[in-house]
Amino acid sequence: MQNIEINLTVNKKHYTLSVNPLKPLINVIREDIGLTGTKSGCGKGECGACTLLLNGKPVTSCIIPAAQANNADIVTIEGIGSEEKLHPIQEAFVEEGAVQCGFCTPGMIISSYALLKKNSNPAEDEIKEAISGNLCRCTGYTKIIQAVKKASKKMR
Amino acid sequence: MEYIKVKSVKEIGKIKKNNPVYFLAGSTDFMIMYKENMIPENSIIFDISKLPLNYIKMQNNKVVIGALTTFSEIADNKTLKKYFPALIEAASSIGSPQIRNRATIGGNIGNGSPAGDSIPALFVYNAKIKTTKKTYKAEEFFKGVKKTVLENGELIKEIELPVLKGKYNSYFFKSGAREALAISKASLACLISVKNKIITDIRLAAGAVGVTVVKCNKTEEFLMNRTIDDNVISSAQDIIKEDIAPITDFRSTKEYRENIISYYLKQALKSAIR
């Protein structure tokens, strides 16, 4: 298949790339752009490890073809907070022990970020719903939910 | 394989008939098939994601949904919430928030899975599916597991839902291995109108219990004009097992599927007289 040119903004930086139009977006982010914070898990949109924001909405980047990210505004885990100052959601995840092996964490934080942007004081059910597309095999979710609650307080 | 981004529906007409055509909308099903090498090498892939087919509008007592409308957009729509609650229930149960932000109703229909969660609701609401060739009743659209009436290169454009007159209730139930991201083991949509406990109209459709979504005609006929009581419910619960043809597979068993559909019917009938 012939490569196509795509333009995209990732964490406020512009990129012009020549890619296979059906290359999974996560591979573009990790390999072509070099941002490896977004994790690749199941590759089928079922585990949520590869979640990032595409035009403000959480999506699983492993099942998005690169072509459909043309002209898109993308935010990955690297675009939330900075190396010097963690985002309040990241702080809360650390403080509450919501990170164990850490593989689901970038996706969990992106899903939580999308929730808290829409709803600054979510109920527990709303938190559970917002992270229902993100699997965690370590924590049992309790600490993640506590962390999102704590983050919502920090951000209010 | 050839990738073509289309700007108008017309561009799709210009294809060679012997190349398999795939339409790329939310890509949630396509990308999995692509990764598993299930897309033939001579395919033409039309990216339709930028076509102006993303809308929900009221038109002469019908609600019309553009094929590119995502399940997040459907789940949040006030008009649909008011008139078609079973479709809302189905839309908000599909996949996960991430999947619902991408997956489209046109894709769910075109993929033709008997477990497609939006389809039972489309059956009970008498939906019509409009393509680039013609308009089909939802019930006539599906021909087998992942088989539809669609010809190669025929595109789903919109879905029409007639607004019901009179007092109706509608329900959607489904069962999966977990709440999010599980393909349904079985599902049931029910549209019902009841006056003094007498059923004046009922439509039932079950998912994942046959080669297509199944309209439960025998059960509907039995229930029409009957008074809902424990005996009637119990008889209907047996009859609905004749309407459906579930199998045992890696997702569930024939017996579980029969029993859960039968249980959902009871739930629907009890809710209707509450």
GROMACS .gro file of C-alpha atoms in nm:
model
  430
    1MET     CA    1   0.000   0.000   0.000
    2GLN     CA    2   0.124   0.347  -0.088
    3ASN     CA    3   0.226   0.579   0.193
    4ILE     CA    4   0.028   0.896   0.244
    5GLU     CA    5   0.124   1.223   0.410
    6ILE     CA    6  -0.049   1.305   0.736
    7ASN     CA    7  -0.036   1.617   0.952
    8LEU     CA    8  -0.110   1.586   1.319
    9THR     CA    9  -0.059   1.770   1.644
   10VAL     CA   10   0.063   1.565   1.936
   11ASN     CA   11   0.088   1.738   2.272
   12LYS     CA   12   0.079   2.076   2.095
   13LYS     CA   13   0.367   1.988   1.861
   14HIS     CA   14   0.306   1.959   1.485
   15TYR     CA   15   0.425   1.664   1.281
   16THR     CA   16   0.414   1.586   0.909
   17LEU     CA   17   0.475   1.220   0.840
   18SER     CA   18   0.469   0.980   0.549
   19VAL     CA   19   0.295   0.662   0.666
   20ASN     CA   20   0.102   0.355   0.557
   21PRO     CA   21  -0.259   0.479   0.587
   22LEU     CA   22  -0.359   0.166   0.780
   23LYS     CA   23  -0.069   0.169   1.026
   24PRO     CA   24  -0.217   0.164   1.376
   25LEU     CA   25  -0.200   0.511   1.531
   26ILE     CA   26  -0.022   0.378   1.840
   27ASN     CA   27   0.268   0.262   1.621
   28VAL     CA   28   0.290   0.608   1.466
   29ILE     CA   29   0.301   0.763   1.814
   30ARG     CA   30   0.557   0.520   1.952
   31GLU     CA   31   0.777   0.452   1.648
   32ASP     CA   32   0.755   0.755   1.418
   33ILE     CA   33   0.715   1.022   1.685
   34GLY     CA   34   0.903   0.842   1.962
   35LEU     CA   35   0.656   0.893   2.246
   36THR     CA   36   0.654   0.560   2.428
   37GLY     CA   37   0.436   0.653   2.725
   38THR     CA   38   0.130   0.514   2.547
   39LYS     CA   39   0.135   0.136   2.592
   40SER     CA   40   0.038  -0.137   2.352
   41GLY     CA   41  -0.158  -0.417   2.519
   42CYS     CA   42  -0.412  -0.638   2.343
   43GLY     CA   43  -0.400  -0.465   2.004
   44LYS     CA   44  -0.777  -0.508   1.968
   45GLY     CA   45  -0.924  -0.214   2.157
   46GLU     CA   46  -1.017  -0.431   2.453
   47CYS     CA   47  -0.766  -0.344   2.724
   48GLY     CA   48  -0.739   0.035   2.698
   49ALA     CA   49  -0.362   0.052   2.758
   50CYS     CA   50  -0.322   0.251   2.434
   51THR     CA   51  -0.586   0.511   2.523
   52LEU     CA   52  -0.509   0.867   2.414
   53LEU     CA   53  -0.719   1.174   2.339
   54LEU     CA   54  -0.811   1.222   1.974
   55ASN     CA   55  -0.974   1.562   1.928
   56GLY     CA   56  -1.052   1.564   2.300
   57LYS     CA   57  -1.208   1.219   2.319
   58PRO     CA   58  -1.053   0.905   2.470
   59VAL     CA   59  -1.000   0.636   2.205
   60THR     CA   60  -0.800   0.315   2.174
   61SER     CA   61  -0.514   0.406   1.939
   62CYS     CA   62  -0.431   0.045   1.848
   63ILE     CA   63  -0.739   0.021   1.624
   64ILE     CA   64  -0.725   0.364   1.462
   65PRO     CA   65  -0.565   0.378   1.118
   66ALA     CA   66  -0.300   0.649   1.084
   67ALA     CA   67  -0.495   0.806   0.795
   68GLN     CA   68  -0.780   0.892   1.032
   69ALA     CA   69  -0.546   1.088   1.256
   70ASN     CA   70  -0.478   1.334   0.974
   71ASN     CA   71  -0.538   1.692   1.097
   72ALA     CA   72  -0.617   1.557   1.444
   73ASP     CA   73  -0.524   1.705   1.778
   74ILE     CA   74  -0.381   1.431   1.999
   75VAL     CA   75  -0.292   1.430   2.367
   76THR     CA   76  -0.087   1.142   2.508
   77ILE     CA   77   0.024   1.077   2.866
   78GLU     CA   78   0.334   1.288   2.794
   79GLY     CA   79   0.105   1.585   2.730
   80ILE     CA   80  -0.056   1.566   3.073
   81GLY     CA   81   0.152   1.740   3.335
   82SER     CA   82   0.522   1.791   3.272
   83GLU     CA   83   0.850   1.634   3.377
   84GLU     CA   84   0.894   1.902   3.643
   85LYS     CA   85   0.535   1.909   3.769
   86LEU     CA   86   0.300   1.613   3.767
   87HIS     CA   87  -0.064   1.668   3.676
   88PRO     CA   88  -0.295   1.643   3.984
   89ILE     CA   89  -0.432   1.313   3.846
   90GLN     CA   90  -0.079   1.174   3.825
   91GLU     CA   91  -0.004   1.299   4.178
   92ALA     CA   92  -0.319   1.134   4.311
   93PHE     CA   93  -0.233   0.802   4.140
   94VAL     CA   94   0.110   0.807   4.308
   95GLU     CA   95  -0.024   0.913   4.649
   96GLU     CA   96  -0.304   0.657   4.653
   97GLY     CA   97  -0.089   0.364   4.538
   98ALA     CA   98  -0.300   0.333   4.222
   99VAL     CA   99   0.009   0.230   4.024
  100GLN     CA  100   0.152  -0.119   4.060
  101CYS     CA  101   0.310  -0.264   3.747
  102GLY     CA  102   0.219   0.062   3.573
  103PHE     CA  103   0.128  -0.077   3.235
  104CYS     CA  104  -0.237   0.035   3.245
  105THR     CA  105  -0.155   0.367   3.412
  106PRO     CA  106  -0.113   0.593   3.106
  107GLY     CA  107  -0.447   0.474   2.966
  108MET     CA  108  -0.618   0.498   3.306
  109ILE     CA  109  -0.494   0.854   3.351
  110ILE     CA  110  -0.609   0.957   3.004
  111SER     CA  111  -0.958   0.811   3.065
  112SER     CA  112  -0.972   0.982   3.406
  113TYR     CA  113  -0.855   1.310   3.251
  114ALA     CA  114  -1.132   1.293   2.989
  115LEU     CA  115  -1.387   1.228   3.264
  116LEU     CA  116  -1.271   1.510   3.493
  117LYS     CA  117  -1.270   1.759   3.206
  118LYS     CA  118  -1.642   1.689   3.148
  119ASN     CA  119  -1.743   1.628   3.507
  120SER     CA  120  -1.538   1.787   3.786
  121ASN     CA  121  -1.714   1.600   4.066
  122PRO     CA  122  -1.800   1.250   3.941
  123ALA     CA  123  -1.985   0.991   4.148
  124GLU     CA  124  -1.819   0.653   4.199
  125ASP     CA  125  -2.042   0.494   3.931
  126GLU     CA  126  -1.938   0.759   3.683
  127ILE     CA  127  -1.571   0.693   3.757
  128LYS     CA  128  -1.624   0.319   3.711
  129GLU     CA  129  -1.803   0.382   3.381
  130ALA     CA  130  -1.528   0.616   3.259
  131ILE     CA  131  -1.253   0.359   3.322
  132SER     CA  132  -1.461   0.057   3.216
  133GLY     CA  133  -1.258   0.034   2.896
  134ASN     CA  134  -0.927   0.015   3.083
  135LEU     CA  135  -0.813  -0.316   3.227
  136CYS     CA  136  -0.589  -0.333   3.532
  137ARG     CA  137  -0.469  -0.674   3.649
  138CYS     CA  138  -0.284  -0.553   3.963
  139THR     CA  139  -0.478  -0.311   4.175
  140GLY     CA  140  -0.832  -0.448   4.183
  141TYR     CA  141  -0.938  -0.096   4.079
  142THR     CA  142  -1.019   0.025   4.433
  143LYS     CA  143  -0.709   0.242   4.459
  144ILE     CA  144  -0.753   0.373   4.107
  145ILE     CA  145  -1.107   0.484   4.189
  146GLN     CA  146  -0.981   0.645   4.513
  147ALA     CA  147  -0.712   0.825   4.314
  148VAL     CA  148  -0.964   0.966   4.065
  149LYS     CA  149  -1.178   1.089   4.355
  150LYS     CA  150  -0.874   1.252   4.513
  151ALA     CA  151  -0.774   1.408   4.182
  152SER     CA  152  -1.121   1.553   4.137
  153LYS     CA  153  -1.084   1.727   4.477
  154LYS     CA  154  -0.738   1.856   4.389
  155MET     CA  155  -0.862   1.996   4.059
  156ARG     CA  156  -1.176   2.166   4.190
  157MET     CA  157  -0.482  -0.306  -0.127
  158GLU     CA  158  -0.576   0.046  -0.214
  159TYR     CA  159  -0.675   0.319   0.030
  160ILE     CA  160  -0.899   0.599  -0.097
  161LYS     CA  161  -1.034   0.883   0.113
  162VAL     CA  162  -1.369   0.985  -0.034
  163LYS     CA  163  -1.521   1.331  -0.014
  164SER     CA  164  -1.859   1.245  -0.163
  165VAL     CA  165  -2.081   0.937  -0.188
  166LYS     CA  166  -2.059   0.963  -0.568
  167GLU     CA  167  -1.688   0.872  -0.571
  168ILE     CA  168  -1.774   0.525  -0.441
  169GLY     CA  169  -1.963   0.440  -0.760
  170LYS     CA  170  -1.643   0.436  -0.964
  171ILE     CA  171  -1.516   0.092  -0.867
  172LYS     CA  172  -1.419  -0.224  -1.044
  173LYS     CA  173  -1.679  -0.485  -0.954
  174ASN     CA  174  -1.432  -0.766  -0.886
  175ASN     CA  175  -1.241  -0.585  -0.612
  176PRO     CA  176  -1.383  -0.639  -0.263
  177VAL     CA  177  -1.481  -0.303  -0.114
  178TYR     CA  178  -1.444  -0.211   0.252
  179PHE     CA  179  -1.575   0.106   0.411
  180LEU     CA  180  -1.371   0.262   0.687
  181ALA     CA  181  -1.577   0.461   0.940
  182GLY     CA  182  -1.483   0.419   1.306
  183SER     CA  183  -1.251   0.131   1.205
  184THR     CA  184  -1.316  -0.061   1.529
  185ASP     CA  185  -1.406  -0.383   1.344
  186PHE     CA  186  -1.199  -0.322   1.030
  187MET     CA  187  -0.864  -0.274   1.205
  188ILE     CA  188  -0.900  -0.604   1.390
  189MET     CA  189  -0.972  -0.786   1.062
  190TYR     CA  190  -0.681  -0.603   0.897
  191LYS     CA  191  -0.441  -0.702   1.174
  192GLU     CA  192  -0.555  -1.063   1.145
  193ASN     CA  193  -0.488  -1.058   0.767
  194MET     CA  194  -0.856  -1.107   0.687
  195ILE     CA  195  -0.872  -0.827   0.429
  196PRO     CA  196  -0.806  -0.965   0.077
  197GLU     CA  197  -0.503  -0.818  -0.099
  198ASN     CA  198  -0.706  -0.687  -0.396
  199SER     CA  199  -0.946  -0.488  -0.171
  200ILE     CA  200  -1.032  -0.125  -0.213
  201ILE     CA  201  -1.067   0.055   0.115
  202PHE     CA  202  -1.285   0.362   0.105
  203ASP     CA  203  -1.234   0.590   0.403
  204ILE     CA  204  -1.582   0.739   0.445
  205SER     CA  205  -1.518   0.896   0.785
  206LYS     CA  206  -1.538   1.251   0.649
  207LEU     CA  207  -1.860   1.211   0.452
  208PRO     CA  208  -2.144   1.433   0.581
  209LEU     CA  209  -2.336   1.139   0.729
  210ASN     CA  210  -2.308   1.233   1.094
  211TYR     CA  211  -2.641   1.369   1.219
  212ILE     CA  212  -2.953   1.294   1.419
  213LYS     CA  213  -3.255   1.487   1.297
  214MET     CA  214  -3.632   1.490   1.319
  215GLN     CA  215  -3.802   1.465   0.980
  216ASN     CA  216  -4.182   1.423   0.933
  217ASN     CA  217  -4.243   1.201   1.238
  218LYS     CA  218  -3.924   1.010   1.183
  219VAL     CA  219  -3.590   1.041   1.352
  220VAL     CA  220  -3.313   1.001   1.097
  221ILE     CA  221  -2.966   0.893   1.209
  222GLY     CA  222  -2.671   0.935   0.973
  223ALA     CA  223  -2.469   0.615   0.933
  224LEU     CA  224  -2.152   0.782   1.066
  225THR     CA  225  -2.312   0.881   1.397
  226THR     CA  226  -2.113   0.728   1.683
  227PHE     CA  227  -2.265   0.539   1.973
  228SER     CA  228  -2.146   0.813   2.213
  229GLU     CA  229  -2.347   1.064   2.010
  230ILE     CA  230  -2.650   0.835   2.004
  231ALA     CA  231  -2.629   0.766   2.378
  232ASP     CA  232  -2.624   1.142   2.452
  233ASN     CA  233  -2.903   1.247   2.215
  234LYS     CA  234  -3.213   1.396   2.381
  235THR     CA  235  -3.455   1.319   2.096
  236LEU     CA  236  -3.352   0.954   2.087
  237LYS     CA  237  -3.373   0.935   2.467
  238LYS     CA  238  -3.729   1.058   2.453
  239TYR     CA  239  -3.859   0.826   2.181
  240PHE     CA  240  -3.624   0.528   2.161
  241PRO     CA  241  -3.496   0.436   2.509
  242ALA     CA  242  -3.408   0.077   2.414
  243LEU     CA  243  -3.172   0.209   2.146
  244ILE     CA  244  -3.013   0.441   2.404
  245GLU     CA  245  -2.976   0.149   2.645
  246ALA     CA  246  -2.812  -0.058   2.371
  247ALA     CA  247  -2.588   0.224   2.246
  248SER     CA  248  -2.457   0.303   2.592
  249SER     CA  249  -2.383  -0.065   2.659
  250ILE     CA  250  -2.164  -0.114   2.352
  251GLY     CA  251  -1.792  -0.174   2.403
  252SER     CA  252  -1.638   0.092   2.623
  253PRO     CA  253  -1.628   0.474   2.625
  254GLN     CA  254  -1.329   0.456   2.389
  255ILE     CA  255  -1.509   0.225   2.146
  256ARG     CA  256  -1.832   0.428   2.159
  257ASN     CA  257  -1.635   0.740   2.065
  258ARG     CA  258  -1.537   0.570   1.738
  259ALA     CA  259  -1.787   0.297   1.650
  260THR     CA  260  -2.074   0.402   1.426
  261ILE     CA  261  -2.429   0.274   1.392
  262GLY     CA  262  -2.373   0.218   1.019
  263GLY     CA  263  -2.074   0.000   1.101
  264ASN     CA  264  -2.266  -0.202   1.358
  265ILE     CA  265  -2.535  -0.273   1.098
  266GLY     CA  266  -2.299  -0.331   0.804
  267ASN     CA  267  -2.082  -0.571   1.000
  268GLY     CA  268  -2.393  -0.789   1.028
  269SER     CA  269  -2.307  -0.971   1.350
  270PRO     CA  270  -2.600  -1.151   1.518
  271ALA     CA  271  -2.455  -1.005   1.840
  272GLY     CA  272  -2.461  -0.646   1.707
  273ASP     CA  273  -2.609  -0.469   2.006
  274SER     CA  274  -2.796  -0.191   1.824
  275ILE     CA  275  -2.982  -0.431   1.595
  276PRO     CA  276  -3.254  -0.577   1.826
  277ALA     CA  277  -3.366  -0.222   1.909
  278LEU     CA  278  -3.377  -0.135   1.537
  279PHE     CA  279  -3.602  -0.439   1.479
  280VAL     CA  280  -3.855  -0.350   1.749
  281TYR     CA  281  -3.870   0.016   1.646
  282ASN     CA  282  -3.941  -0.083   1.281
  283ALA     CA  283  -3.628   0.091   1.159
  284LYS     CA  284  -3.550   0.133   0.793
  285ILE     CA  285  -3.197   0.121   0.658
  286LYS     CA  286  -3.127   0.345   0.362
  287THR     CA  287  -2.832   0.262   0.137
  288THR     CA  288  -2.691   0.403  -0.185
  289LYS     CA  289  -2.920   0.155  -0.369
  290LYS     CA  290  -3.249   0.133  -0.179
  291THR     CA  291  -3.430   0.134   0.153
  292TYR     CA  292  -3.469  -0.189   0.350
  293LYS     CA  293  -3.668  -0.282   0.659
  294ALA     CA  294  -3.425  -0.372   0.940
  295GLU     CA  295  -3.582  -0.718   0.958
  296GLU     CA  296  -3.505  -0.788   0.591
  297PHE     CA  297  -3.148  -0.665   0.605
  298PHE     CA  298  -2.964  -0.954   0.770
  299LYS     CA  299  -2.910  -1.285   0.592
  300GLY     CA  300  -2.669  -1.481   0.810
  301VAL     CA  301  -2.367  -1.451   1.036
  302LYS     CA  302  -2.195  -1.136   0.908
  303LYS     CA  303  -2.408  -1.156   0.591
  304THR     CA  304  -2.640  -0.877   0.485
  305VAL     CA  305  -2.832  -0.777   0.173
  306LEU     CA  306  -2.555  -0.528   0.091
  307GLU     CA  307  -2.389  -0.579  -0.244
  308ASN     CA  308  -2.020  -0.511  -0.293
  309GLY     CA  309  -1.974  -0.133  -0.278
  310GLU     CA  310  -2.325  -0.058  -0.146
  311LEU     CA  311  -2.304   0.191   0.140
  312ILE     CA  312  -2.541   0.242   0.434
  313LYS     CA  313  -2.635   0.611   0.441
  314GLU     CA  314  -2.890   0.650   0.717
  315ILE     CA  315  -3.132   0.484   0.953
  316GLU     CA  316  -3.491   0.597   0.988
  317LEU     CA  317  -3.691   0.540   1.305
  318PRO     CA  318  -4.064   0.616   1.293
  319VAL     CA  319  -4.184   0.802   1.603
  320LEU     CA  320  -4.448   0.595   1.778
  321LYS     CA  321  -4.795   0.727   1.846
  322GLY     CA  322  -4.952   0.626   2.174
  323LYS     CA  323  -4.804   0.510   2.499
  324TYR     CA  324  -4.522   0.263   2.465
  325ASN     CA  325  -4.249   0.130   2.687
  326SER     CA  326  -3.932  -0.023   2.555
  327TYR     CA  327  -3.649  -0.216   2.712
  328PHE     CA  328  -3.312  -0.361   2.620
  329PHE     CA  329  -3.131  -0.628   2.818
  330LYS     CA  330  -2.801  -0.797   2.748
  331SER     CA  331  -2.566  -1.041   2.908
  332GLY     CA  332  -2.191  -1.067   2.856
  333ALA     CA  333  -1.886  -1.199   3.036
  334ARG     CA  334  -1.847  -0.853   3.191
  335GLU     CA  335  -2.028  -0.523   3.154
  336ALA     CA  336  -1.778  -0.346   2.930
  337LEU     CA  337  -1.612  -0.477   2.616
  338ALA     CA  338  -1.778  -0.815   2.605
  339ILE     CA  339  -1.956  -0.940   2.294
  340SER     CA  340  -2.310  -1.024   2.404
  341LYS     CA  341  -2.398  -1.381   2.498
  342ALA     CA  342  -2.763  -1.292   2.446
  343SER     CA  343  -2.975  -0.979   2.427
  344LEU     CA  344  -3.343  -0.888   2.407
  345ALA     CA  345  -3.523  -0.574   2.298
  346CYS     CA  346  -3.891  -0.530   2.376
  347LEU     CA  347  -4.139  -0.265   2.268
  348ILE     CA  348  -4.473  -0.291   2.441
  349SER     CA  349  -4.798  -0.104   2.484
  350VAL     CA  350  -5.024  -0.206   2.773
  351LYS     CA  351  -5.370  -0.085   2.872
  352ASN     CA  352  -5.520  -0.216   3.200
  353LYS     CA  353  -5.262  -0.496   3.194
  354ILE     CA  354  -5.378  -0.599   2.845
  355ILE     CA  355  -5.105  -0.603   2.580
  356THR     CA  356  -5.225  -0.391   2.288
  357ASP     CA  357  -4.898  -0.407   2.095
  358ILE     CA  358  -4.570  -0.590   2.139
  359ARG     CA  359  -4.250  -0.638   1.941
  360LEU     CA  360  -3.961  -0.855   2.052
  361ALA     CA  361  -3.617  -0.914   1.899
  362ALA     CA  362  -3.334  -1.122   2.039
  363GLY     CA  363  -2.960  -1.096   1.965
  364ALA     CA  364  -2.682  -1.359   1.963
  365VAL     CA  365  -2.932  -1.646   1.966
  366GLY     CA  366  -2.940  -1.728   1.595
  367VAL     CA  367  -2.753  -1.662   1.270
  368THR     CA  368  -2.907  -1.314   1.263
  369VAL     CA  369  -3.094  -1.109   1.522
  370VAL     CA  370  -3.428  -1.290   1.560
  371LYS     CA  371  -3.771  -1.135   1.562
  372CYS     CA  372  -3.980  -1.335   1.813
  373ASN     CA  373  -4.303  -1.369   1.612
  374LYS     CA  374  -4.458  -1.665   1.795
  375THR     CA  375  -4.419  -1.497   2.132
  376GLU     CA  376  -4.559  -1.170   1.999
  377GLU     CA  377  -4.865  -1.349   1.855
  378PHE     CA  378  -4.923  -1.536   2.179
  379LEU     CA  379  -4.898  -1.220   2.390
  380MET     CA  380  -5.112  -0.989   2.176
  381ASN     CA  381  -5.437  -0.892   2.350
  382ARG     CA  382  -5.359  -1.104   2.656
  383THR     CA  383  -5.372  -0.983   3.013
  384ILE     CA  384  -5.031  -0.997   3.178
  385ASP     CA  385  -5.041  -1.234   3.475
  386ASP     CA  386  -4.811  -1.505   3.610
  387ASN     CA  387  -4.959  -1.778   3.388
  388VAL     CA  388  -4.930  -1.574   3.071
  389ILE     CA  389  -4.573  -1.477   3.158
  390SER     CA  390  -4.481  -1.836   3.227
  391SER     CA  391  -4.630  -1.960   2.897
  392ALA     CA  392  -4.460  -1.679   2.701
  393GLN     CA  393  -4.130  -1.772   2.865
  394ASP     CA  394  -4.162  -2.122   2.714
  395ILE     CA  395  -4.277  -1.999   2.373
  396ILE     CA  396  -3.989  -1.757   2.327
  397LYS     CA  397  -3.749  -2.054   2.343
  398GLU     CA  398  -3.913  -2.175   2.018
  399ASP     CA  399  -3.856  -1.839   1.848
  400ILE     CA  400  -3.483  -1.842   1.904
  401ALA     CA  401  -3.217  -2.088   1.784
  402PRO     CA  402  -2.915  -2.045   2.010
  403ILE     CA  403  -2.606  -2.263   1.989
  404THR     CA  404  -2.334  -2.352   2.234
  405ASP     CA  405  -2.006  -2.182   2.144
  406PHE     CA  406  -1.698  -2.041   2.319
  407ARG     CA  407  -1.902  -1.752   2.454
  408SER     CA  408  -2.195  -1.932   2.613
  409THR     CA  409  -2.421  -2.238   2.603
  410LYS     CA  410  -2.752  -2.302   2.427
  411GLU     CA  411  -2.922  -2.357   2.763
  412TYR     CA  412  -2.789  -2.039   2.922
  413ARG     CA  413  -2.896  -1.835   2.621
  414GLU     CA  414  -3.248  -1.982   2.624
  415ASN     CA  415  -3.287  -1.924   2.994
  416ILE     CA  416  -3.155  -1.569   2.997
  417ILE     CA  417  -3.379  -1.463   2.704
  418SER     CA  418  -3.675  -1.620   2.880
  419TYR     CA  419  -3.582  -1.435   3.200
  420TYR     CA  420  -3.543  -1.103   3.015
  421LEU     CA  421  -3.892  -1.149   2.867
  422LYS     CA  422  -4.031  -1.190   3.219
  423GLN     CA  423  -3.847  -0.874   3.328
  424ALA     CA  424  -3.991  -0.681   3.034
  425LEU     CA  425  -4.348  -0.796   3.094
  426LYS     CA  426  -4.328  -0.726   3.468
  427SER     CA  427  -4.180  -0.380   3.406
  428ALA     CA  428  -4.460  -0.303   3.159
  429ILE     CA  429  -4.730  -0.342   3.428
  430ARG     CA  430  -4.537  -0.177   3.709
   0.00000   0.00000   0.00000
